Amino acid sequence: MYVPRHFVEPRTEVLHNLIKENPLGVLITNGESGLDANHIPFELSSDQAPLGVLHCHVARANPVWQDIATGDEVLVVFRAAHAYISPNWYPSKQEFHKQVPTWNYMVAHAHGRATIRDDERYVRTLVARLTRTHESKQPTPWKMGDSPKEFIDAMVKAIVGIEIEITRLVGKSKLSQNKEERDIRNAGEKLNENGERVLGEAMLVAAAIKTAGKAD
């Protein structure tokens, strides 16, 4: 990924938070059948390795778990908020007419080594954890015990786990940091008005950091 210095996000804790809040990642592999991409919900264990470990499962019918082998390098892409930025939102455009449209976003690229976990205990435990995490906000959380044991047993046998130890974590937060502080702030406010509050608030923070940097 191309990351100009303005947009580098080097903080591991920030990237871990991005992954946890946006757990649907794109698993990119280059196995025996060539390049492949699978959209999969992940669980991040941030304390299992220096940069964390990702856990997921796929359908046994999905060839990806046989197309790659334990130890193969893979890439998982996680994307948070993103939005179009109009040049009209930059006050400097009104003065100098030297702005163009762009697209802002926040992403994390997790490079790592895969381990195939065709292990019923691993898969069952992972599914239970994922269920607890994502059902926690429901009024009446669903749990595996709500279904017949035979049904759950069959479902567990129909999936395979993949564990990925992260070896390199690359973050990019493109928030117009290469623009003037007033441009960043005004564009952030416009995004908030349009309902794009996650990205809008991130841009307002970027504007404040730029202002504080000038003060220093």
JSON list of C-alpha atoms in Angstrom, two decimals:
[
{"chain": "A", "resi": 1, "resn": "MET", "atom": "CA", "xyz": [0.00, 0.00, 0.00]},
{"chain": "A", "resi": 2, "resn": "TYR", "atom": "CA", "xyz": [1.27, 3.46, -0.91]},
{"chain": "A", "resi": 3, "resn": "VAL", "atom": "CA", "xyz": [1.34, 5.59, 2.25]},
{"chain": "A", "resi": 4, "resn": "PRO", "atom": "CA", "xyz": [2.57, 9.20, 1.94]},
{"chain": "A", "resi": 5, "resn": "ARG", "atom": "CA", "xyz": [4.08, 10.46, 5.19]},
{"chain": "A", "resi": 6, "resn": "HIS", "atom": "CA", "xyz": [1.08, 12.73, 5.86]},
{"chain": "A", "resi": 7, "resn": "PHE", "atom": "CA", "xyz": [-1.22, 9.74, 6.10]},
{"chain": "A", "resi": 8, "resn": "VAL", "atom": "CA", "xyz": [0.85, 7.23, 8.09]},
{"chain": "A", "resi": 9, "resn": "GLU", "atom": "CA", "xyz": [-0.88, 5.73, 11.15]},
{"chain": "A", "resi": 10, "resn": "PRO", "atom": "CA", "xyz": [1.92, 3.97, 13.08]},
{"chain": "A", "resi": 11, "resn": "ARG", "atom": "CA", "xyz": [0.17, 3.32, 16.40]},
{"chain": "A", "resi": 12, "resn": "THR", "atom": "CA", "xyz": [-0.56, -0.36, 16.93]},
{"chain": "A", "resi": 13, "resn": "GLU", "atom": "CA", "xyz": [-3.30, 0.32, 19.47]},
{"chain": "A", "resi": 14, "resn": "VAL", "atom": "CA", "xyz": [-5.14, 2.59, 17.02]},
{"chain": "A", "resi": 15, "resn": "LEU", "atom": "CA", "xyz": [-4.97, -0.04, 14.27]},
{"chain": "A", "resi": 16, "resn": "HIS", "atom": "CA", "xyz": [-6.08, -2.78, 16.67]},
{"chain": "A", "resi": 17, "resn": "ASN", "atom": "CA", "xyz": [-9.08, -0.64, 17.60]},
{"chain": "A", "resi": 18, "resn": "LEU", "atom": "CA", "xyz": [-9.89, -0.11, 13.90]},
{"chain": "A", "resi": 19, "resn": "ILE", "atom": "CA", "xyz": [-9.85, -3.88, 13.36]},
{"chain": "A", "resi": 20, "resn": "LYS", "atom": "CA", "xyz": [-12.04, -4.58, 16.39]},
{"chain": "A", "resi": 21, "resn": "GLU", "atom": "CA", "xyz": [-14.59, -1.97, 15.35]},
{"chain": "A", "resi": 22, "resn": "ASN", "atom": "CA", "xyz": [-14.56, -3.10, 11.70]},
{"chain": "A", "resi": 23, "resn": "PRO", "atom": "CA", "xyz": [-14.06, -6.88, 11.94]},
{"chain": "A", "resi": 24, "resn": "LEU", "atom": "CA", "xyz": [-15.17, -7.79, 8.40]},
{"chain": "A", "resi": 25, "resn": "GLY", "atom": "CA", "xyz": [-11.81, -8.10, 6.65]},
{"chain": "A", "resi": 26, "resn": "VAL", "atom": "CA", "xyz": [-10.72, -9.10, 3.17]},
{"chain": "A", "resi": 27, "resn": "LEU", "atom": "CA", "xyz": [-8.43, -12.13, 3.33]},
{"chain": "A", "resi": 28, "resn": "ILE", "atom": "CA", "xyz": [-6.11, -11.98, 0.31]},
{"chain": "A", "resi": 29, "resn": "THR", "atom": "CA", "xyz": [-4.20, -15.14, -0.55]},
{"chain": "A", "resi": 30, "resn": "ASN", "atom": "CA", "xyz": [-1.91, -16.27, -3.35]},
{"chain": "A", "resi": 31, "resn": "GLY", "atom": "CA", "xyz": [-2.14, -20.05, -3.21]},
{"chain": "A", "resi": 32, "resn": "GLU", "atom": "CA", "xyz": [-1.95, -22.84, -5.73]},
{"chain": "A", "resi": 33, "resn": "SER", "atom": "CA", "xyz": [-4.92, -21.44, -7.67]},
{"chain": "A", "resi": 34, "resn": "GLY", "atom": "CA", "xyz": [-3.53, -17.90, -7.74]},
{"chain": "A", "resi": 35, "resn": "LEU", "atom": "CA", "xyz": [-4.85, -14.72, -6.18]},
{"chain": "A", "resi": 36, "resn": "ASP", "atom": "CA", "xyz": [-8.06, -14.95, -4.17]},
{"chain": "A", "resi": 37, "resn": "ALA", "atom": "CA", "xyz": [-10.01, -12.63, -1.87]},
{"chain": "A", "resi": 38, "resn": "ASN", "atom": "CA", "xyz": [-12.53, -13.70, 0.78]},
{"chain": "A", "resi": 39, "resn": "HIS", "atom": "CA", "xyz": [-14.66, -11.41, 2.94]},
{"chain": "A", "resi": 40, "resn": "ILE", "atom": "CA", "xyz": [-14.60, -12.83, 6.46]},
{"chain": "A", "resi": 41, "resn": "PRO", "atom": "CA", "xyz": [-15.37, -11.59, 10.01]},
{"chain": "A", "resi": 42, "resn": "PHE", "atom": "CA", "xyz": [-12.26, -11.80, 12.18]},
{"chain": "A", "resi": 43, "resn": "GLU", "atom": "CA", "xyz": [-11.53, -11.85, 15.88]},
{"chain": "A", "resi": 44, "resn": "LEU", "atom": "CA", "xyz": [-8.34, -10.11, 16.99]},
{"chain": "A", "resi": 45, "resn": "SER", "atom": "CA", "xyz": [-6.35, -11.36, 19.97]},
{"chain": "A", "resi": 46, "resn": "SER", "atom": "CA", "xyz": [-4.11, -8.37, 20.55]},
{"chain": "A", "resi": 47, "resn": "ASP", "atom": "CA", "xyz": [-2.07, -9.99, 23.33]},
{"chain": "A", "resi": 48, "resn": "GLN", "atom": "CA", "xyz": [-1.19, -13.31, 21.66]},
{"chain": "A", "resi": 49, "resn": "ALA", "atom": "CA", "xyz": [1.84, -11.97, 19.74]},
{"chain": "A", "resi": 50, "resn": "PRO", "atom": "CA", "xyz": [3.73, -8.67, 19.46]},
{"chain": "A", "resi": 51, "resn": "LEU", "atom": "CA", "xyz": [1.31, -7.42, 16.76]},
{"chain": "A", "resi": 52, "resn": "GLY", "atom": "CA", "xyz": [-1.63, -9.69, 17.55]},
{"chain": "A", "resi": 53, "resn": "VAL", "atom": "CA", "xyz": [-3.26, -12.78, 16.08]},
{"chain": "A", "resi": 54, "resn": "LEU", "atom": "CA", "xyz": [-6.34, -12.89, 13.84]},
{"chain": "A", "resi": 55, "resn": "HIS", "atom": "CA", "xyz": [-8.84, -15.75, 14.02]},
{"chain": "A", "resi": 56, "resn": "CYS", "atom": "CA", "xyz": [-11.54, -16.65, 11.52]},
{"chain": "A", "resi": 57, "resn": "HIS", "atom": "CA", "xyz": [-13.40, -19.57, 10.01]},
{"chain": "A", "resi": 58, "resn": "VAL", "atom": "CA", "xyz": [-14.55, -20.43, 6.50]},
{"chain": "A", "resi": 59, "resn": "ALA", "atom": "CA", "xyz": [-16.95, -22.96, 5.03]},
{"chain": "A", "resi": 60, "resn": "ARG", "atom": "CA", "xyz": [-15.36, -26.35, 4.50]},
{"chain": "A", "resi": 61, "resn": "ALA", "atom": "CA", "xyz": [-16.61, -26.03, 0.91]},
{"chain": "A", "resi": 62, "resn": "ASN", "atom": "CA", "xyz": [-14.51, -22.87, 0.47]},
{"chain": "A", "resi": 63, "resn": "PRO", "atom": "CA", "xyz": [-11.29, -23.99, -1.29]},
{"chain": "A", "resi": 64, "resn": "VAL", "atom": "CA", "xyz": [-9.19, -21.26, 0.34]},
{"chain": "A", "resi": 65, "resn": "TRP", "atom": "CA", "xyz": [-8.23, -23.41, 3.35]},
{"chain": "A", "resi": 66, "resn": "GLN", "atom": "CA", "xyz": [-6.82, -26.09, 1.03]},
{"chain": "A", "resi": 67, "resn": "ASP", "atom": "CA", "xyz": [-5.38, -23.65, -1.50]},
{"chain": "A", "resi": 68, "resn": "ILE", "atom": "CA", "xyz": [-2.95, -22.26, 1.09]},
{"chain": "A", "resi": 69, "resn": "ALA", "atom": "CA", "xyz": [-0.78, -24.13, 3.57]},
{"chain": "A", "resi": 70, "resn": "THR", "atom": "CA", "xyz": [0.26, -23.48, 7.14]},
{"chain": "A", "resi": 71, "resn": "GLY", "atom": "CA", "xyz": [3.10, -20.97, 7.07]},
{"chain": "A", "resi": 72, "resn": "ASP", "atom": "CA", "xyz": [1.97, -19.21, 3.89]},
{"chain": "A", "resi": 73, "resn": "GLU", "atom": "CA", "xyz": [1.97, -15.41, 3.86]},
{"chain": "A", "resi": 74, "resn": "VAL", "atom": "CA", "xyz": [-1.41, -13.72, 3.61]},
{"chain": "A", "resi": 75, "resn": "LEU", "atom": "CA", "xyz": [-2.81, -10.19, 3.78]},
{"chain": "A", "resi": 76, "resn": "VAL", "atom": "CA", "xyz": [-5.98, -9.06, 5.52]},
{"chain": "A", "resi": 77, "resn": "VAL", "atom": "CA", "xyz": [-7.42, -5.61, 4.73]},
{"chain": "A", "resi": 78, "resn": "PHE", "atom": "CA", "xyz": [-9.71, -3.81, 7.19]},
{"chain": "A", "resi": 79, "resn": "ARG", "atom": "CA", "xyz": [-11.44, -0.58, 6.22]},
{"chain": "A", "resi": 80, "resn": "ALA", "atom": "CA", "xyz": [-13.16, 1.85, 8.54]},
{"chain": "A", "resi": 81, "resn": "ALA", "atom": "CA", "xyz": [-15.01, 5.01, 7.51]},
{"chain": "A", "resi": 82, "resn": "HIS", "atom": "CA", "xyz": [-14.60, 6.49, 4.02]},
{"chain": "A", "resi": 83, "resn": "ALA", "atom": "CA", "xyz": [-16.22, 9.32, 2.06]},
{"chain": "A", "resi": 84, "resn": "TYR", "atom": "CA", "xyz": [-15.95, 11.59, -0.96]},
{"chain": "A", "resi": 85, "resn": "ILE", "atom": "CA", "xyz": [-14.45, 15.04, -0.30]},
{"chain": "A", "resi": 86, "resn": "SER", "atom": "CA", "xyz": [-15.59, 17.92, -2.51]},
{"chain": "A", "resi": 87, "resn": "PRO", "atom": "CA", "xyz": [-13.07, 20.69, -3.30]},
{"chain": "A", "resi": 88, "resn": "ASN", "atom": "CA", "xyz": [-15.87, 23.15, -2.53]},
{"chain": "A", "resi": 89, "resn": "TRP", "atom": "CA", "xyz": [-15.51, 22.22, 1.13]},
{"chain": "A", "resi": 90, "resn": "TYR", "atom": "CA", "xyz": [-12.03, 23.75, 1.30]},
{"chain": "A", "resi": 91, "resn": "PRO", "atom": "CA", "xyz": [-12.09, 27.49, 2.11]},
{"chain": "A", "resi": 92, "resn": "SER", "atom": "CA", "xyz": [-8.77, 27.90, 0.29]},
{"chain": "A", "resi": 93, "resn": "LYS", "atom": "CA", "xyz": [-10.48, 26.82, -2.94]},
{"chain": "A", "resi": 94, "resn": "GLN", "atom": "CA", "xyz": [-12.61, 29.95, -2.85]},
{"chain": "A", "resi": 95, "resn": "GLU", "atom": "CA", "xyz": [-9.44, 32.05, -2.78]},
{"chain": "A", "resi": 96, "resn": "PHE", "atom": "CA", "xyz": [-7.01, 30.20, -5.03]},
{"chain": "A", "resi": 97, "resn": "HIS", "atom": "CA", "xyz": [-9.19, 27.74, -7.03]},
{"chain": "A", "resi": 98, "resn": "LYS", "atom": "CA", "xyz": [-6.46, 25.10, -6.74]},
{"chain": "A", "resi": 99, "resn": "GLN", "atom": "CA", "xyz": [-8.22, 22.13, -5.17]},
{"chain": "A", "resi": 100, "resn": "VAL", "atom": "CA", "xyz": [-9.54, 18.89, -6.66]},
{"chain": "A", "resi": 101, "resn": "PRO", "atom": "CA", "xyz": [-11.91, 16.15, -5.44]},
{"chain": "A", "resi": 102, "resn": "THR", "atom": "CA", "xyz": [-10.54, 13.29, -3.36]},
{"chain": "A", "resi": 103, "resn": "TRP", "atom": "CA", "xyz": [-11.66, 10.34, -1.24]},
{"chain": "A", "resi": 104, "resn": "ASN", "atom": "CA", "xyz": [-10.68, 10.05, 2.43]},
{"chain": "A", "resi": 105, "resn": "TYR", "atom": "CA", "xyz": [-10.54, 6.82, 4.41]},
{"chain": "A", "resi": 106, "resn": "MET", "atom": "CA", "xyz": [-8.96, 4.88, 7.27]},
{"chain": "A", "resi": 107, "resn": "VAL", "atom": "CA", "xyz": [-7.54, 1.38, 6.68]},
{"chain": "A", "resi": 108, "resn": "ALA", "atom": "CA", "xyz": [-5.32, -1.23, 8.29]},
{"chain": "A", "resi": 109, "resn": "HIS", "atom": "CA", "xyz": [-3.37, -3.88, 6.36]},
{"chain": "A", "resi": 110, "resn": "ALA", "atom": "CA", "xyz": [-2.41, -6.91, 8.43]},
{"chain": "A", "resi": 111, "resn": "HIS", "atom": "CA", "xyz": [0.33, -9.04, 6.86]},
{"chain": "A", "resi": 112, "resn": "GLY", "atom": "CA", "xyz": [0.87, -12.41, 8.48]},
{"chain": "A", "resi": 113, "resn": "ARG", "atom": "CA", "xyz": [1.45, -16.15, 8.43]},
{"chain": "A", "resi": 114, "resn": "ALA", "atom": "CA", "xyz": [-1.53, -18.47, 8.22]},
{"chain": "A", "resi": 115, "resn": "THR", "atom": "CA", "xyz": [-2.16, -21.62, 10.20]},
{"chain": "A", "resi": 116, "resn": "ILE", "atom": "CA", "xyz": [-4.96, -23.91, 9.05]},
{"chain": "A", "resi": 117, "resn": "ARG", "atom": "CA", "xyz": [-6.97, -25.07, 12.09]},
{"chain": "A", "resi": 118, "resn": "ASP", "atom": "CA", "xyz": [-9.09, -28.04, 11.00]},
{"chain": "A", "resi": 119, "resn": "ASP", "atom": "CA", "xyz": [-9.77, -28.60, 14.65]},
{"chain": "A", "resi": 120, "resn": "GLU", "atom": "CA", "xyz": [-13.30, -28.92, 16.01]},
{"chain": "A", "resi": 121, "resn": "ARG", "atom": "CA", "xyz": [-12.39, -27.61, 19.46]},
{"chain": "A", "resi": 122, "resn": "TYR", "atom": "CA", "xyz": [-10.70, -24.51, 18.01]},
{"chain": "A", "resi": 123, "resn": "VAL", "atom": "CA", "xyz": [-13.61, -23.80, 15.68]},
{"chain": "A", "resi": 124, "resn": "ARG", "atom": "CA", "xyz": [-16.28, -24.35, 18.33]},
{"chain": "A", "resi": 125, "resn": "THR", "atom": "CA", "xyz": [-14.50, -22.03, 20.78]},
{"chain": "A", "resi": 126, "resn": "LEU", "atom": "CA", "xyz": [-14.02, -19.37, 18.09]},
{"chain": "A", "resi": 127, "resn": "VAL", "atom": "CA", "xyz": [-17.67, -19.47, 17.05]},
{"chain": "A", "resi": 128, "resn": "ALA", "atom": "CA", "xyz": [-18.73, -19.15, 20.69]},
{"chain": "A", "resi": 129, "resn": "ARG", "atom": "CA", "xyz": [-16.49, -16.10, 21.17]},
{"chain": "A", "resi": 130, "resn": "LEU", "atom": "CA", "xyz": [-17.65, -14.44, 17.95]},
{"chain": "A", "resi": 131, "resn": "THR", "atom": "CA", "xyz": [-21.26, -15.08, 18.92]},
{"chain": "A", "resi": 132, "resn": "ARG", "atom": "CA", "xyz": [-20.82, -13.54, 22.37]},
{"chain": "A", "resi": 133, "resn": "THR", "atom": "CA", "xyz": [-19.12, -10.48, 20.88]},
{"chain": "A", "resi": 134, "resn": "HIS", "atom": "CA", "xyz": [-21.62, -9.74, 18.15]},
{"chain": "A", "resi": 135, "resn": "GLU", "atom": "CA", "xyz": [-24.78, -10.78, 20.02]},
{"chain": "A", "resi": 136, "resn": "SER", "atom": "CA", "xyz": [-23.90, -8.68, 23.07]},
{"chain": "A", "resi": 137, "resn": "LYS", "atom": "CA", "xyz": [-25.83, -5.64, 21.80]},
{"chain": "A", "resi": 138, "resn": "GLN", "atom": "CA", "xyz": [-28.98, -7.58, 21.00]},
{"chain": "A", "resi": 139, "resn": "PRO", "atom": "CA", "xyz": [-31.97, -7.26, 23.38]},
{"chain": "A", "resi": 140, "resn": "THR", "atom": "CA", "xyz": [-32.05, -11.06, 23.73]},
{"chain": "A", "resi": 141, "resn": "PRO", "atom": "CA", "xyz": [-28.61, -12.39, 22.73]},
{"chain": "A", "resi": 142, "resn": "TRP", "atom": "CA", "xyz": [-28.62, -15.64, 20.77]},
{"chain": "A", "resi": 143, "resn": "LYS", "atom": "CA", "xyz": [-26.31, -18.36, 22.05]},
{"chain": "A", "resi": 144, "resn": "MET", "atom": "CA", "xyz": [-25.21, -21.67, 20.64]},
{"chain": "A", "resi": 145, "resn": "GLY", "atom": "CA", "xyz": [-27.21, -23.52, 23.28]},
{"chain": "A", "resi": 146, "resn": "ASP", "atom": "CA", "xyz": [-30.43, -22.10, 21.78]},
{"chain": "A", "resi": 147, "resn": "SER", "atom": "CA", "xyz": [-30.15, -24.61, 18.92]},
{"chain": "A", "resi": 148, "resn": "PRO", "atom": "CA", "xyz": [-30.23, -28.41, 19.15]},
{"chain": "A", "resi": 149, "resn": "LYS", "atom": "CA", "xyz": [-26.82, -29.93, 19.91]},
{"chain": "A", "resi": 150, "resn": "GLU", "atom": "CA", "xyz": [-26.94, -32.13, 16.81]},
{"chain": "A", "resi": 151, "resn": "PHE", "atom": "CA", "xyz": [-27.55, -29.10, 14.61]},
{"chain": "A", "resi": 152, "resn": "ILE", "atom": "CA", "xyz": [-24.64, -27.11, 16.10]},
{"chain": "A", "resi": 153, "resn": "ASP", "atom": "CA", "xyz": [-22.37, -30.15, 15.88]},
{"chain": "A", "resi": 154, "resn": "ALA", "atom": "CA", "xyz": [-23.14, -30.44, 12.16]},
{"chain": "A", "resi": 155, "resn": "MET", "atom": "CA", "xyz": [-22.54, -26.72, 11.62]},
{"chain": "A", "resi": 156, "resn": "VAL", "atom": "CA", "xyz": [-19.18, -26.87, 13.41]},
{"chain": "A", "resi": 157, "resn": "LYS", "atom": "CA", "xyz": [-18.07, -29.82, 11.30]},
{"chain": "A", "resi": 158, "resn": "ALA", "atom": "CA", "xyz": [-18.91, -27.81, 8.18]},
{"chain": "A", "resi": 159, "resn": "ILE", "atom": "CA", "xyz": [-16.34, -25.07, 8.86]},
{"chain": "A", "resi": 160, "resn": "VAL", "atom": "CA", "xyz": [-12.55, -24.82, 9.15]},
{"chain": "A", "resi": 161, "resn": "GLY", "atom": "CA", "xyz": [-10.54, -22.33, 11.21]},
{"chain": "A", "resi": 162, "resn": "ILE", "atom": "CA", "xyz": [-7.72, -20.10, 10.01]},
{"chain": "A", "resi": 163, "resn": "GLU", "atom": "CA", "xyz": [-5.33, -18.41, 12.44]},
{"chain": "A", "resi": 164, "resn": "ILE", "atom": "CA", "xyz": [-3.05, -15.59, 11.27]},
{"chain": "A", "resi": 165, "resn": "GLU", "atom": "CA", "xyz": [-0.13, -14.28, 13.29]},
{"chain": "A", "resi": 166, "resn": "ILE", "atom": "CA", "xyz": [0.36, -10.66, 12.27]},
{"chain": "A", "resi": 167, "resn": "THR", "atom": "CA", "xyz": [3.96, -10.00, 11.24]},
{"chain": "A", "resi": 168, "resn": "ARG", "atom": "CA", "xyz": [3.50, -6.49, 9.83]},
{"chain": "A", "resi": 169, "resn": "LEU", "atom": "CA", "xyz": [0.74, -3.97, 10.46]},
{"chain": "A", "resi": 170, "resn": "VAL", "atom": "CA", "xyz": [0.42, -1.00, 8.09]},
{"chain": "A", "resi": 171, "resn": "GLY", "atom": "CA", "xyz": [-2.01, 1.82, 8.78]},
{"chain": "A", "resi": 172, "resn": "LYS", "atom": "CA", "xyz": [-3.22, 4.67, 6.61]},
{"chain": "A", "resi": 173, "resn": "SER", "atom": "CA", "xyz": [-5.53, 7.47, 7.73]},
{"chain": "A", "resi": 174, "resn": "LYS", "atom": "CA", "xyz": [-6.15, 9.79, 4.77]},
{"chain": "A", "resi": 175, "resn": "LEU", "atom": "CA", "xyz": [-7.79, 12.77, 6.43]},
{"chain": "A", "resi": 176, "resn": "SER", "atom": "CA", "xyz": [-6.58, 15.68, 4.26]},
{"chain": "A", "resi": 177, "resn": "GLN", "atom": "CA", "xyz": [-3.61, 16.19, 6.58]},
{"chain": "A", "resi": 178, "resn": "ASN", "atom": "CA", "xyz": [-1.68, 17.63, 3.61]},
{"chain": "A", "resi": 179, "resn": "LYS", "atom": "CA", "xyz": [-4.14, 20.55, 3.47]},
{"chain": "A", "resi": 180, "resn": "GLU", "atom": "CA", "xyz": [-4.40, 23.73, 5.52]},
{"chain": "A", "resi": 181, "resn": "GLU", "atom": "CA", "xyz": [-5.92, 23.38, 8.98]},
{"chain": "A", "resi": 182, "resn": "ARG", "atom": "CA", "xyz": [-8.98, 25.42, 7.96]},
{"chain": "A", "resi": 183, "resn": "ASP", "atom": "CA", "xyz": [-9.56, 23.13, 4.99]},
{"chain": "A", "resi": 184, "resn": "ILE", "atom": "CA", "xyz": [-9.35, 19.98, 7.11]},
{"chain": "A", "resi": 185, "resn": "ARG", "atom": "CA", "xyz": [-11.69, 21.43, 9.72]},
{"chain": "A", "resi": 186, "resn": "ASN", "atom": "CA", "xyz": [-14.31, 22.69, 7.29]},
{"chain": "A", "resi": 187, "resn": "ALA", "atom": "CA", "xyz": [-14.36, 19.42, 5.33]},
{"chain": "A", "resi": 188, "resn": "GLY", "atom": "CA", "xyz": [-14.73, 17.51, 8.60]},
{"chain": "A", "resi": 189, "resn": "GLU", "atom": "CA", "xyz": [-17.67, 19.68, 9.59]},
{"chain": "A", "resi": 190, "resn": "LYS", "atom": "CA", "xyz": [-19.30, 19.10, 6.19]},
{"chain": "A", "resi": 191, "resn": "LEU", "atom": "CA", "xyz": [-18.95, 15.35, 6.65]},
{"chain": "A", "resi": 192, "resn": "ASN", "atom": "CA", "xyz": [-20.58, 15.60, 10.08]},
{"chain": "A", "resi": 193, "resn": "GLU", "atom": "CA", "xyz": [-23.47, 17.54, 8.53]},
{"chain": "A", "resi": 194, "resn": "ASN", "atom": "CA", "xyz": [-23.85, 14.77, 5.94]},
{"chain": "A", "resi": 195, "resn": "GLY", "atom": "CA", "xyz": [-23.98, 12.07, 8.61]},
{"chain": "A", "resi": 196, "resn": "GLU", "atom": "CA", "xyz": [-20.44, 10.78, 8.03]},
{"chain": "A", "resi": 197, "resn": "ARG", "atom": "CA", "xyz": [-19.57, 11.41, 11.64]},
{"chain": "A", "resi": 198, "resn": "VAL", "atom": "CA", "xyz": [-16.81, 8.83, 12.18]},
{"chain": "A", "resi": 199, "resn": "LEU", "atom": "CA", "xyz": [-14.68, 10.25, 9.39]},
{"chain": "A", "resi": 200, "resn": "GLY", "atom": "CA", "xyz": [-15.78, 13.81, 10.11]},
{"chain": "A", "resi": 201, "resn": "GLU", "atom": "CA", "xyz": [-14.73, 13.63, 13.76]},
{"chain": "A", "resi": 202, "resn": "ALA", "atom": "CA", "xyz": [-11.42, 12.03, 12.77]},
{"chain": "A", "resi": 203, "resn": "MET", "atom": "CA", "xyz": [-10.75, 14.96, 10.44]},
{"chain": "A", "resi": 204, "resn": "LEU", "atom": "CA", "xyz": [-11.56, 17.46, 13.18]},
{"chain": "A", "resi": 205, "resn": "VAL", "atom": "CA", "xyz": [-9.02, 15.71, 15.40]},
{"chain": "A", "resi": 206, "resn": "ALA", "atom": "CA", "xyz": [-6.48, 15.90, 12.55]},
{"chain": "A", "resi": 207, "resn": "ALA", "atom": "CA", "xyz": [-7.17, 19.64, 12.22]},
{"chain": "A", "resi": 208, "resn": "ALA", "atom": "CA", "xyz": [-6.66, 20.14, 15.96]},
{"chain": "A", "resi": 209, "resn": "ILE", "atom": "CA", "xyz": [-3.36, 18.20, 15.85]},
{"chain": "A", "resi": 210, "resn": "LYS", "atom": "CA", "xyz": [-2.16, 20.38, 12.97]},
{"chain": "A", "resi": 211, "resn": "THR", "atom": "CA", "xyz": [-3.07, 23.52, 14.93]},
{"chain": "A", "resi": 212, "resn": "ALA", "atom": "CA", "xyz": [-1.27, 22.25, 18.04]},
{"chain": "A", "resi": 213, "resn": "GLY", "atom": "CA", "xyz": [1.78, 21.42, 15.94]},
{"chain": "A", "resi": 214, "resn": "LYS", "atom": "CA", "xyz": [1.99, 24.99, 14.71]},
{"chain": "A", "resi": 215, "resn": "ALA", "atom": "CA", "xyz": [1.70, 26.25, 18.28]},
{"chain": "A", "resi": 216, "resn": "ASP", "atom": "CA", "xyz": [4.68, 24.10, 19.29]}
]
